[in-house]
Coordinates of C-alpha atoms in Angstrom, one line a residue:
Chain X
X2 CA 130.1 186.2 168.2
X3 CA 128.1 185.2 165.2
X4 CA 124.4 184.7 166.0
X5 CA 123.4 181.7 164.0
X6 CA 119.9 181.2 162.8
X7 CA 118.0 179.4 165.6
X8 CA 116.3 176.2 164.6
X9 CA 114.3 175.8 167.8
X10 CA 112.2 178.2 169.9
X11 CA 111.5 178.0 173.6
X12 CA 108.3 178.4 175.4
X13 CA 108.4 179.2 179.2
X14 CA 105.3 178.7 181.2
X15 CA 104.9 180.3 184.6
X16 CA 101.6 179.7 186.2
X17 CA 99.6 178.2 188.9
X18 CA 96.7 176.0 189.5
X19 CA 94.8 178.5 191.5
X20 CA 91.8 176.4 192.7
X21 CA 88.5 175.0 191.9
X22 CA 84.8 175.5 192.2
X23 CA 83.0 172.2 192.8
X24 CA 79.7 172.7 194.6
X25 CA 79.2 169.0 195.3
X26 CA 82.6 167.7 196.4
X27 CA 85.2 168.6 199.0
X28 CA 88.7 167.4 200.0
X29 CA 90.0 167.4 196.5
X30 CA 93.5 167.1 195.0
X31 CA 94.6 167.5 191.5
X32 CA 97.0 165.6 189.2
X33 CA 98.3 167.4 186.2
X34 CA 100.5 166.6 183.2
X35 CA 101.4 168.2 179.9
X36 CA 100.5 166.6 176.6
X37 CA 102.4 167.8 173.5
X38 CA 103.2 166.9 169.9
X39 CA 106.2 165.1 168.5
X40 CA 108.1 168.3 167.8
X41 CA 108.1 169.3 171.5
X42 CA 110.4 168.5 174.4
X43 CA 110.3 169.8 177.9
X44 CA 113.7 171.2 178.8
X45 CA 113.2 172.2 182.4
X46 CA 110.6 172.0 185.1
X47 CA 108.3 169.1 185.9
X48 CA 106.2 167.4 183.2
X49 CA 103.6 166.2 185.7
X50 CA 102.7 166.5 189.3
X51 CA 100.2 166.3 192.1
X52 CA 98.8 169.0 194.4
X53 CA 98.0 169.0 198.0
X54 CA 94.5 168.0 199.3
X55 CA 92.4 171.0 199.9
X56 CA 89.0 171.6 201.4
X57 CA 86.5 174.5 201.2
X58 CA 86.9 177.4 203.5
X59 CA 84.2 178.4 205.9
X60 CA 83.0 181.4 203.9
X61 CA 82.4 180.0 200.4
X62 CA 82.6 177.1 198.0
X63 CA 86.2 177.9 196.9
X64 CA 88.9 175.3 197.0
X65 CA 92.4 176.7 196.7
X66 CA 95.6 174.9 195.7
X67 CA 97.8 177.8 194.7
X68 CA 100.1 175.2 193.0
X69 CA 103.0 176.5 191.0
X70 CA 103.6 175.4 187.4
X71 CA 107.0 176.3 186.0
X72 CA 108.1 174.5 182.8
X73 CA 110.0 175.3 179.7
X74 CA 109.5 173.5 176.4
X75 CA 111.5 173.7 173.1
X76 CA 110.2 172.9 169.7
X77 CA 110.7 173.4 166.0
X78 CA 107.1 174.0 165.1
X79 CA 103.9 175.3 166.9
X80 CA 102.1 172.1 165.9
X81 CA 101.3 170.0 168.9
X82 CA 101.3 173.1 171.2
X83 CA 101.3 171.8 174.8
X84 CA 98.1 171.2 176.6
X85 CA 97.8 171.0 180.4
X86 CA 95.6 168.1 181.4
X87 CA 94.2 168.1 184.9
X88 CA 92.5 165.3 186.8
X89 CA 90.7 166.0 190.1
X90 CA 90.4 163.3 192.7
X91 CA 88.4 163.2 196.0
X92 CA 87.3 160.7 198.6
X93 CA 84.2 158.7 198.2
X94 CA 82.0 157.6 201.1
X95 CA 84.4 154.8 202.0
X96 CA 87.5 157.0 201.9
X97 CA 88.9 155.7 198.6
X98 CA 90.1 158.3 196.1
X99 CA 87.9 158.4 193.1
X100 CA 88.2 160.7 190.1
X101 CA 85.9 163.7 190.2
X102 CA 86.6 165.2 186.8
X103 CA 89.0 165.8 183.9
X104 CA 89.8 168.8 181.9
X105 CA 92.4 170.0 179.5
X106 CA 93.3 173.3 177.9
X107 CA 96.1 174.6 175.6
X108 CA 98.8 176.8 177.1
X109 CA 98.1 180.3 175.9
X110 CA 100.1 181.5 172.9
X111 CA 100.3 185.2 173.9
X112 CA 102.2 186.6 176.9
X113 CA 99.4 188.3 178.6
X114 CA 98.2 186.9 181.9
X115 CA 95.5 184.4 181.2
X116 CA 93.0 182.9 183.5
X117 CA 91.8 179.7 182.1
X118 CA 88.7 178.1 183.4
X119 CA 88.5 174.3 182.8
X120 CA 85.2 172.7 182.7
X121 CA 85.7 169.4 184.4
X122 CA 83.7 166.5 183.3
X123 CA 83.2 163.1 184.6
X124 CA 82.3 160.2 182.4
X125 CA 78.9 159.0 183.4
X126 CA 78.9 155.9 181.3
X127 CA 82.0 154.0 180.1
X128 CA 81.4 151.9 177.0
X129 CA 84.8 150.7 176.1
X130 CA 87.2 148.5 178.0
X131 CA 90.0 150.7 176.7
X132 CA 88.6 153.7 178.4
X133 CA 88.1 151.8 181.6
X134 CA 91.8 150.8 181.5
X135 CA 92.7 154.4 181.1
X136 CA 91.2 155.2 184.5
X137 CA 93.9 153.5 186.5
X138 CA 95.8 155.4 189.1
X139 CA 98.8 156.2 187.0
X140 CA 98.3 159.9 186.3
X141 CA 100.5 159.9 183.2
X142 CA 98.6 157.1 181.4
X143 CA 95.3 158.4 182.6
X144 CA 95.7 162.0 181.5
X145 CA 97.3 161.2 178.2
X146 CA 94.7 158.6 177.4
X147 CA 92.0 161.1 178.1
X148 CA 93.3 163.7 175.7
X149 CA 94.7 161.5 173.0
X150 CA 91.9 159.0 173.0
X151 CA 90.8 160.4 170.1
X152 CA 87.9 161.4 168.2
X153 CA 86.5 157.9 168.0
X154 CA 86.1 157.3 171.6
X155 CA 84.9 160.8 172.3
X156 CA 82.0 160.2 170.0
X157 CA 80.3 157.8 172.3
X158 CA 81.2 159.2 175.7
X159 CA 78.7 161.1 177.8
X160 CA 79.9 163.4 180.5
X161 CA 78.5 165.7 183.1
X162 CA 80.4 168.9 183.6
X163 CA 80.3 169.6 187.3
X164 CA 82.9 172.2 188.2
X165 CA 85.6 174.5 187.3
X166 CA 89.4 174.6 187.9
X167 CA 91.0 178.0 187.5
X168 CA 94.6 178.0 186.2
X169 CA 96.5 181.2 185.5
X170 CA 99.3 181.3 183.0
X171 CA 102.0 183.7 181.9
X172 CA 104.1 182.6 179.1
X173 CA 107.3 183.8 177.4
X174 CA 108.7 182.7 174.1
X175 CA 112.2 183.0 172.8
X176 CA 113.2 183.0 169.1
X177 CA 109.7 182.5 167.8
X178 CA 109.9 185.8 165.9
X179 CA 113.3 184.8 164.5
X180 CA 111.8 181.7 163.2
X181 CA 109.1 183.7 161.5
X182 CA 106.2 183.0 163.8
X183 CA 103.9 185.9 164.6
X184 CA 101.8 185.5 167.7
X185 CA 100.5 189.1 167.8
X186 CA 99.3 190.7 171.0
X187 CA 96.0 189.8 172.6
X188 CA 93.3 192.3 172.8
X189 CA 90.9 190.3 174.9
X190 CA 90.3 190.7 178.6
X191 CA 91.1 187.7 180.7
X192 CA 88.3 185.8 182.3
X193 CA 87.2 186.9 185.7
X194 CA 87.0 183.8 187.7
X195 CA 83.3 183.4 188.7
X196 CA 84.1 182.8 192.4
X197 CA 80.8 184.4 193.3
X198 CA 78.8 181.5 192.0
X199 CA 78.5 179.8 195.4
Chain M
X9 CA 104.3 179.5 151.3
X10 CA 102.8 181.2 154.3
X11 CA 101.7 179.1 157.2
X12 CA 98.9 179.4 159.7
X13 CA 98.5 177.7 163.0
X14 CA 95.2 177.5 164.7
X15 CA 95.5 176.4 168.4
X16 CA 92.5 176.5 170.6
X17 CA 89.4 174.8 171.7
X18 CA 85.7 174.6 171.3
X19 CA 84.7 175.7 174.8
X20 CA 81.0 175.0 174.9
X21 CA 77.5 176.1 174.0
X22 CA 74.7 178.0 175.7
X23 CA 71.3 179.3 174.9
X24 CA 69.9 176.1 173.4
X25 CA 66.5 174.8 174.5
X26 CA 67.9 171.6 176.0
X27 CA 71.2 170.6 177.4
X28 CA 73.0 167.3 176.8
X29 CA 74.6 168.6 173.7
X30 CA 77.5 167.6 171.4
X31 CA 79.0 169.3 168.5
X32 CA 80.2 168.0 165.1
X33 CA 82.8 170.5 163.8
X34 CA 84.9 170.8 160.7
X35 CA 87.2 173.3 159.1
X36 CA 86.8 174.2 155.4
X37 CA 89.5 176.0 153.5
X38 CA 89.9 177.0 149.8
X39 CA 91.9 175.3 147.1
X40 CA 95.1 177.2 147.8
X41 CA 95.3 175.9 151.4
X42 CA 96.9 172.6 152.4
X43 CA 96.5 171.0 155.8
X44 CA 99.9 170.0 157.1
X45 CA 98.9 168.5 160.4
X46 CA 96.0 168.2 162.7
X47 CA 92.5 166.9 162.3
X48 CA 90.2 169.1 160.3
X49 CA 86.9 167.6 161.5
X50 CA 85.6 165.8 164.5
X51 CA 82.9 165.4 167.1
X52 CA 82.9 166.4 170.7
X53 CA 81.6 164.3 173.6
X54 CA 78.1 164.8 174.9
X55 CA 77.9 167.0 177.9
X56 CA 75.0 167.2 180.3
X57 CA 75.9 170.0 182.7
X58 CA 75.3 169.6 186.4
X59 CA 75.7 173.2 187.3
X60 CA 74.5 176.0 185.2
X61 CA 73.0 176.0 181.7
X62 CA 76.1 176.0 179.5
X63 CA 77.3 172.7 178.1
X64 CA 81.1 172.5 178.1
X65 CA 83.3 170.5 175.8
X66 CA 86.8 172.0 175.9
X67 CA 87.5 170.2 172.7
X68 CA 91.1 171.0 171.5
X69 CA 91.8 172.2 168.0
X70 CA 95.4 172.1 166.6
X71 CA 95.7 172.7 162.9
X72 CA 98.6 173.7 160.7
X73 CA 97.9 175.1 157.2
X74 CA 100.2 176.2 154.4
X75 CA 98.8 178.5 151.8
X76 CA 99.7 180.2 148.5
X77 CA 96.9 182.7 148.6
X78 CA 94.4 184.5 150.8
X79 CA 91.3 183.2 149.0
X80 CA 89.3 180.6 150.9
X81 CA 90.5 181.6 154.3
X82 CA 89.6 178.7 156.7
X83 CA 86.1 178.6 158.2
X84 CA 85.0 176.5 161.1
X85 CA 81.5 175.1 160.7
X86 CA 79.6 173.5 163.5
X87 CA 76.5 171.4 164.0
X88 CA 75.1 171.3 167.5
X89 CA 73.1 168.2 168.3
X90 CA 71.1 167.1 171.3
X91 CA 71.2 163.6 172.6
X92 CA 68.5 162.5 175.0
X93 CA 68.5 159.8 177.6
X94 CA 67.4 157.2 175.1
X95 CA 70.4 157.9 172.8
X96 CA 68.4 159.6 170.1
X97 CA 70.0 162.6 168.4
X98 CA 68.3 165.7 167.3
X99 CA 69.7 168.7 165.4
X100 CA 69.8 171.9 167.4
X101 CA 71.7 174.2 165.2
X102 CA 74.1 175.0 162.4
X103 CA 76.7 177.7 162.5
X104 CA 80.0 178.8 161.1
X105 CA 82.6 181.4 161.7
X106 CA 85.8 182.5 160.0
X107 CA 89.1 181.6 161.7
X108 CA 90.4 185.0 162.9
X109 CA 92.9 186.5 160.5
X110 CA 95.1 188.4 163.0
X111 CA 97.7 186.6 165.2
X112 CA 97.0 186.3 168.9
X113 CA 94.3 185.0 171.2
X114 CA 90.7 185.4 170.2
X115 CA 87.4 184.6 171.8
X116 CA 84.8 183.9 169.2
X117 CA 81.0 183.5 169.7
X118 CA 79.5 181.5 166.9
X119 CA 75.7 182.0 166.5
X120 CA 73.6 179.1 165.2
X121 CA 70.3 178.6 163.4
X122 CA 68.0 175.7 162.8
X123 CA 65.9 175.1 159.6
X124 CA 62.2 175.3 160.1
X125 CA 59.8 173.2 158.1
X126 CA 56.1 173.6 157.3
X127 CA 53.7 174.2 160.2
X128 CA 52.9 170.5 160.3
X129 CA 56.6 169.7 160.7
X130 CA 56.9 172.3 163.4
X131 CA 54.0 170.8 165.3
X132 CA 55.4 167.3 165.0
X133 CA 58.7 168.7 166.2
X134 CA 57.2 169.9 169.5
X135 CA 55.8 166.5 170.2
X136 CA 58.2 164.0 168.8
X137 CA 61.3 165.9 167.9
X138 CA 63.2 165.6 164.7
X139 CA 63.0 168.2 162.0
X140 CA 64.5 169.1 158.7
X141 CA 68.2 168.9 158.2
X142 CA 70.4 170.3 155.4
X143 CA 71.0 167.9 152.6
X144 CA 74.6 169.0 152.2
X145 CA 76.6 170.7 155.0
X146 CA 78.1 173.1 152.4
X147 CA 75.1 175.4 153.0
X148 CA 76.3 176.0 156.6
X149 CA 79.2 178.1 155.3
X150 CA 78.1 179.2 151.9
X151 CA 75.4 181.7 151.0
X152 CA 74.6 180.2 147.6
X153 CA 71.6 178.1 148.3
X154 CA 69.8 179.9 151.1
X155 CA 67.1 181.7 149.1
X156 CA 63.7 180.9 150.6
X157 CA 65.1 178.8 153.5
X158 CA 63.2 179.5 156.7
X159 CA 65.3 179.2 159.9
X160 CA 65.0 179.7 163.6
X161 CA 67.6 181.3 165.8
X162 CA 69.3 179.0 168.3
X163 CA 72.0 179.4 170.9
X164 CA 75.7 180.3 170.7
X165 CA 78.9 178.2 170.6
X166 CA 81.9 179.7 172.2
X167 CA 85.4 179.1 170.8
X168 CA 88.8 180.2 172.0
X169 CA 91.3 180.3 169.2
X170 CA 95.0 181.2 169.2
X171 CA 96.3 182.2 165.8
X172 CA 100.0 182.0 164.9
X173 CA 101.0 183.3 161.4
X174 CA 104.2 182.8 159.7
X175 CA 105.7 184.5 156.6
X176 CA 102.6 186.4 155.7
X177 CA 104.5 189.6 155.9
X178 CA 107.0 188.4 153.3
X179 CA 104.1 188.3 150.9
X180 CA 103.0 191.8 151.8
X181 CA 100.0 190.8 153.9
X182 CA 99.3 193.2 156.8
X183 CA 97.3 192.0 159.7

């Protein structure tokens, strides 16, 4: 069987949204989605999803979701490498779900186990109607708009970072070396999640 | 032509005298480098942290360069600014770091400095803020015009960068 030259490479993401550390809020759930460039397409797994609602344990401030992320992408170029965008929601005093924070991070490019800490931020002042429209309930629009809304809108937004979401990733790639891309091996230690900050 | 992908984020900043910070960043590369996709400069949002002292931005960087030579390897230069509750902006530091030159995941801490003026300007700075700024941002990443410039040490900006290199080994480059 002749092995032809591949024209696409695959990226498989196995991970989980482990949990969060939010000193001020409880009973939170999380909506996530992937944002990627034009060269990328998801081939299997879910592109977006929603976790269960969790509350803090009796011992500490930890909120645990343990939510699986299993997705495979294919692409012709590393440009537009997928980002995971996370939005955390919780109840306000009337029981309605309001957004507690947003965060985004790139999927790692090396296969080592990575713990990524997101620094969730909530917009404290919204200047533009466009941004206001982005905060509707549809998770897809909301998350994409947050990440892709651009440099222009980011310039005038003020946020307060008020918590962390810990996501662990392990990735595998197929045919990246055959296409000539060298991603090396990481020599950094993964973050240790600062759960002790209670 | 060899190609370089820079995929990562400007995580945040710590060690500055005040929080409520934002960062103007840019990437400068030599003449042999061509930017194929991605934005090579930008500005983060302003973050006023509620917990802890570190301001977090998580600002994504996704750049694709093609190059014919190793000279002028890309450098990321940063300006950290503070915005107060009245909306006034004040410079808190300049810094730069080279983009890592080996493939893989790197965590980079970029140190920053702020120009100091005369003692009168420093006195005014403690009361009303402000302070001298560089006329041209080139001095952030070049050593040419720094003779007799007095500066003060400021905080650190943390970046996480993933580097993917392509076809560098065909040109004999080892990294």
